[in-house]
Amino acid sequence: MNKKGYRPITITSGFYQLGTPAYPAYLSLGDYGMIIEGGTGATFTTIVEQIKELDIQPERIKYLALTHTHADHIGAVPHLKKLWPHLKVVASQVAANLLKTEEIIKESIRMDNILAKTMISKGEVAEPAPEVENPIFDVDLVVKEGDRLDLGSGIVWTVYETPGH
């Protein structure tokens, strides 16, 4: 079990909730895995510990899919990419464009730091994630309506563009 006691939650066979109750991420497994949502920087350690607890080899996880670019959904991206550089970040063209914008990156990091302080004060995490030098949020695979991500073993995700929150 990780330091704060957040256990991964099995939703169905091969589909897990990671992170914290307030800031979840998900893991879908077929032959390959896909993390859905980038979490907050402060949930990075929890997500990594939960994957270890599930006894899943990180090399098996192929994708990190983003539903949108709010700070609480992308904060752990540079941490995960630094730890597991083989992960392919998947997002829409709109997200890819935003995540190349210096102002958006600076604001996301600022908001992520505020989230970390709030999570620490509530006892949800013990500490913020370590600072990543030159954080990278680049999207490796741009997807659009109808695209499919095949994880193998019959697990296929279809992309639905849903603007808004």
PDB file of N, CA and C in Angstrom, residues 2 15 18 26 32 46 61 67 69 71 76 84 86 92 102 117-118 120 130 133 136 159 161-162 164-165:
ATOM      1  N   ASN A   2       0.496   2.303  -0.725  1.00  0.00           N
ATOM      2  CA  ASN A   2       1.297   3.509  -0.789  1.00  0.00           C
ATOM      3  C   ASN A   2       1.192   4.293   0.516  1.00  0.00           C
ATOM      4  N   PHE A  15      -9.356  -2.818 -15.608  1.00  0.00           N
ATOM      5  CA  PHE A  15      -9.635  -1.381 -15.572  1.00  0.00           C
ATOM      6  C   PHE A  15      -9.617  -0.918 -14.117  1.00  0.00           C
ATOM      7  N   LEU A  18      -6.829   4.928 -10.280  1.00  0.00           N
ATOM      8  CA  LEU A  18      -5.590   5.258  -9.603  1.00  0.00           C
ATOM      9  C   LEU A  18      -5.689   6.666  -9.027  1.00  0.00           C
ATOM     10  N   TYR A  26      -6.937   6.734 -14.444  1.00  0.00           N
ATOM     11  CA  TYR A  26      -7.415   5.373 -14.683  1.00  0.00           C
ATOM     12  C   TYR A  26      -6.370   4.603 -15.467  1.00  0.00           C
ATOM     13  N   TYR A  32      -1.464  -4.244 -23.852  1.00  0.00           N
ATOM     14  CA  TYR A  32      -0.775  -3.016 -23.480  1.00  0.00           C
ATOM     15  C   TYR A  32      -1.662  -2.240 -22.522  1.00  0.00           C
ATOM     16  N   THR A  46       1.731   8.618  -5.988  1.00  0.00           N
ATOM     17  CA  THR A  46       0.655   7.679  -5.675  1.00  0.00           C
ATOM     18  C   THR A  46       0.346   6.793  -6.875  1.00  0.00           C
ATOM     19  N   ILE A  61       2.782  -0.358 -20.196  1.00  0.00           N
ATOM     20  CA  ILE A  61       1.897   0.788 -20.376  1.00  0.00           C
ATOM     21  C   ILE A  61       2.411   1.613 -21.561  1.00  0.00           C
ATOM     22  N   THR A  67      -7.817  13.779 -21.484  1.00  0.00           N
ATOM     23  CA  THR A  67      -9.153  14.161 -21.926  1.00  0.00           C
ATOM     24  C   THR A  67      -9.239  15.658 -22.181  1.00  0.00           C
ATOM     25  N   THR A  69      -6.883  19.707 -20.985  1.00  0.00           N
ATOM     26  CA  THR A  69      -5.605  20.247 -20.519  1.00  0.00           C
ATOM     27  C   THR A  69      -5.680  21.055 -19.226  1.00  0.00           C
ATOM     28  N   ALA A  71      -5.077  21.880 -15.363  1.00  0.00           N
ATOM     29  CA  ALA A  71      -3.919  21.529 -14.534  1.00  0.00           C
ATOM     30  C   ALA A  71      -4.113  20.237 -13.756  1.00  0.00           C
ATOM     31  N   ALA A  76       0.812  15.547 -13.681  1.00  0.00           N
ATOM     32  CA  ALA A  76       1.790  14.462 -13.534  1.00  0.00           C
ATOM     33  C   ALA A  76       2.453  14.079 -14.860  1.00  0.00           C
ATOM     34  N   TRP A  84       9.072   7.292 -17.196  1.00  0.00           N
ATOM     35  CA  TRP A  84       8.781   6.286 -18.225  1.00  0.00           C
ATOM     36  C   TRP A  84       8.755   6.960 -19.604  1.00  0.00           C
ATOM     37  N   HIS A  86       9.032   6.017 -22.482  1.00  0.00           N
ATOM     38  CA  HIS A  86       8.393   5.278 -23.574  1.00  0.00           C
ATOM     39  C   HIS A  86       6.902   5.610 -23.708  1.00  0.00           C
ATOM     40  N   SER A  92      -6.095  15.459 -28.204  1.00  0.00           N
ATOM     41  CA  SER A  92      -6.672  16.087 -29.397  1.00  0.00           C
ATOM     42  C   SER A  92      -5.709  17.132 -29.964  1.00  0.00           C
ATOM     43  N   GLU A 102       3.736  28.422 -24.283  1.00  0.00           N
ATOM     44  CA  GLU A 102       4.516  28.703 -23.075  1.00  0.00           C
ATOM     45  C   GLU A 102       3.650  29.255 -21.940  1.00  0.00           C
ATOM     46  N   LYS A 117      -0.426  22.296  -2.741  1.00  0.00           N
ATOM     47  CA  LYS A 117      -0.532  22.904  -1.405  1.00  0.00           C
ATOM     48  C   LYS A 117      -1.888  22.587  -0.774  1.00  0.00           C
ATOM     49  N   THR A 118      -2.931  22.651  -1.574  1.00  0.00           N
ATOM     50  CA  THR A 118      -4.276  22.341  -1.073  1.00  0.00           C
ATOM     51  C   THR A 118      -4.370  20.874  -0.670  1.00  0.00           C
ATOM     52  N   ILE A 120      -1.959  18.884   0.244  1.00  0.00           N
ATOM     53  CA  ILE A 120      -1.145  18.685   1.446  1.00  0.00           C
ATOM     54  C   ILE A 120      -1.902  19.167   2.679  1.00  0.00           C
ATOM     55  N   PRO A 130       8.448  16.058  -6.876  1.00  0.00           N
ATOM     56  CA  PRO A 130       9.715  16.756  -7.087  1.00  0.00           C
ATOM     57  C   PRO A 130       9.627  17.600  -8.352  1.00  0.00           C
ATOM     58  N   GLU A 133      12.956  19.469 -14.081  1.00  0.00           N
ATOM     59  CA  GLU A 133      13.666  20.479 -14.849  1.00  0.00           C
ATOM     60  C   GLU A 133      13.228  20.375 -16.307  1.00  0.00           C
ATOM     61  N   ILE A 136       8.149  18.644 -19.848  1.00  0.00           N
ATOM     62  CA  ILE A 136       7.678  18.445 -21.214  1.00  0.00           C
ATOM     63  C   ILE A 136       6.250  17.911 -21.183  1.00  0.00           C
ATOM     64  N   VAL A 159     -12.245   7.266 -29.748  1.00  0.00           N
ATOM     65  CA  VAL A 159     -12.176   8.679 -29.383  1.00  0.00           C
ATOM     66  C   VAL A 159     -13.488   9.371 -29.738  1.00  0.00           C
ATOM     67  N   GLU A 161     -14.833  13.281 -29.469  1.00  0.00           N
ATOM     68  CA  GLU A 161     -14.501  14.664 -29.127  1.00  0.00           C
ATOM     69  C   GLU A 161     -15.698  15.287 -28.427  1.00  0.00           C
ATOM     70  N   THR A 162     -15.456  15.743 -27.221  1.00  0.00           N
ATOM     71  CA  THR A 162     -16.518  16.337 -26.415  1.00  0.00           C
ATOM     72  C   THR A 162     -16.034  17.678 -25.864  1.00  0.00           C
ATOM     73  N   GLY A 164     -15.716  21.164 -24.081  1.00  0.00           N
ATOM     74  CA  GLY A 164     -16.316  21.586 -22.828  1.00  0.00           C
ATOM     75  C   GLY A 164     -15.836  20.696 -21.709  1.00  0.00           C
ATOM     76  N   HIS A 165     -16.357  20.936 -20.551  1.00  0.00           N
ATOM     77  CA  HIS A 165     -15.880  20.202 -19.360  1.00  0.00           C
ATOM     78  C   HIS A 165     -16.941  19.273 -18.835  1.00  0.00           C
TER      79      HIS A 165
END
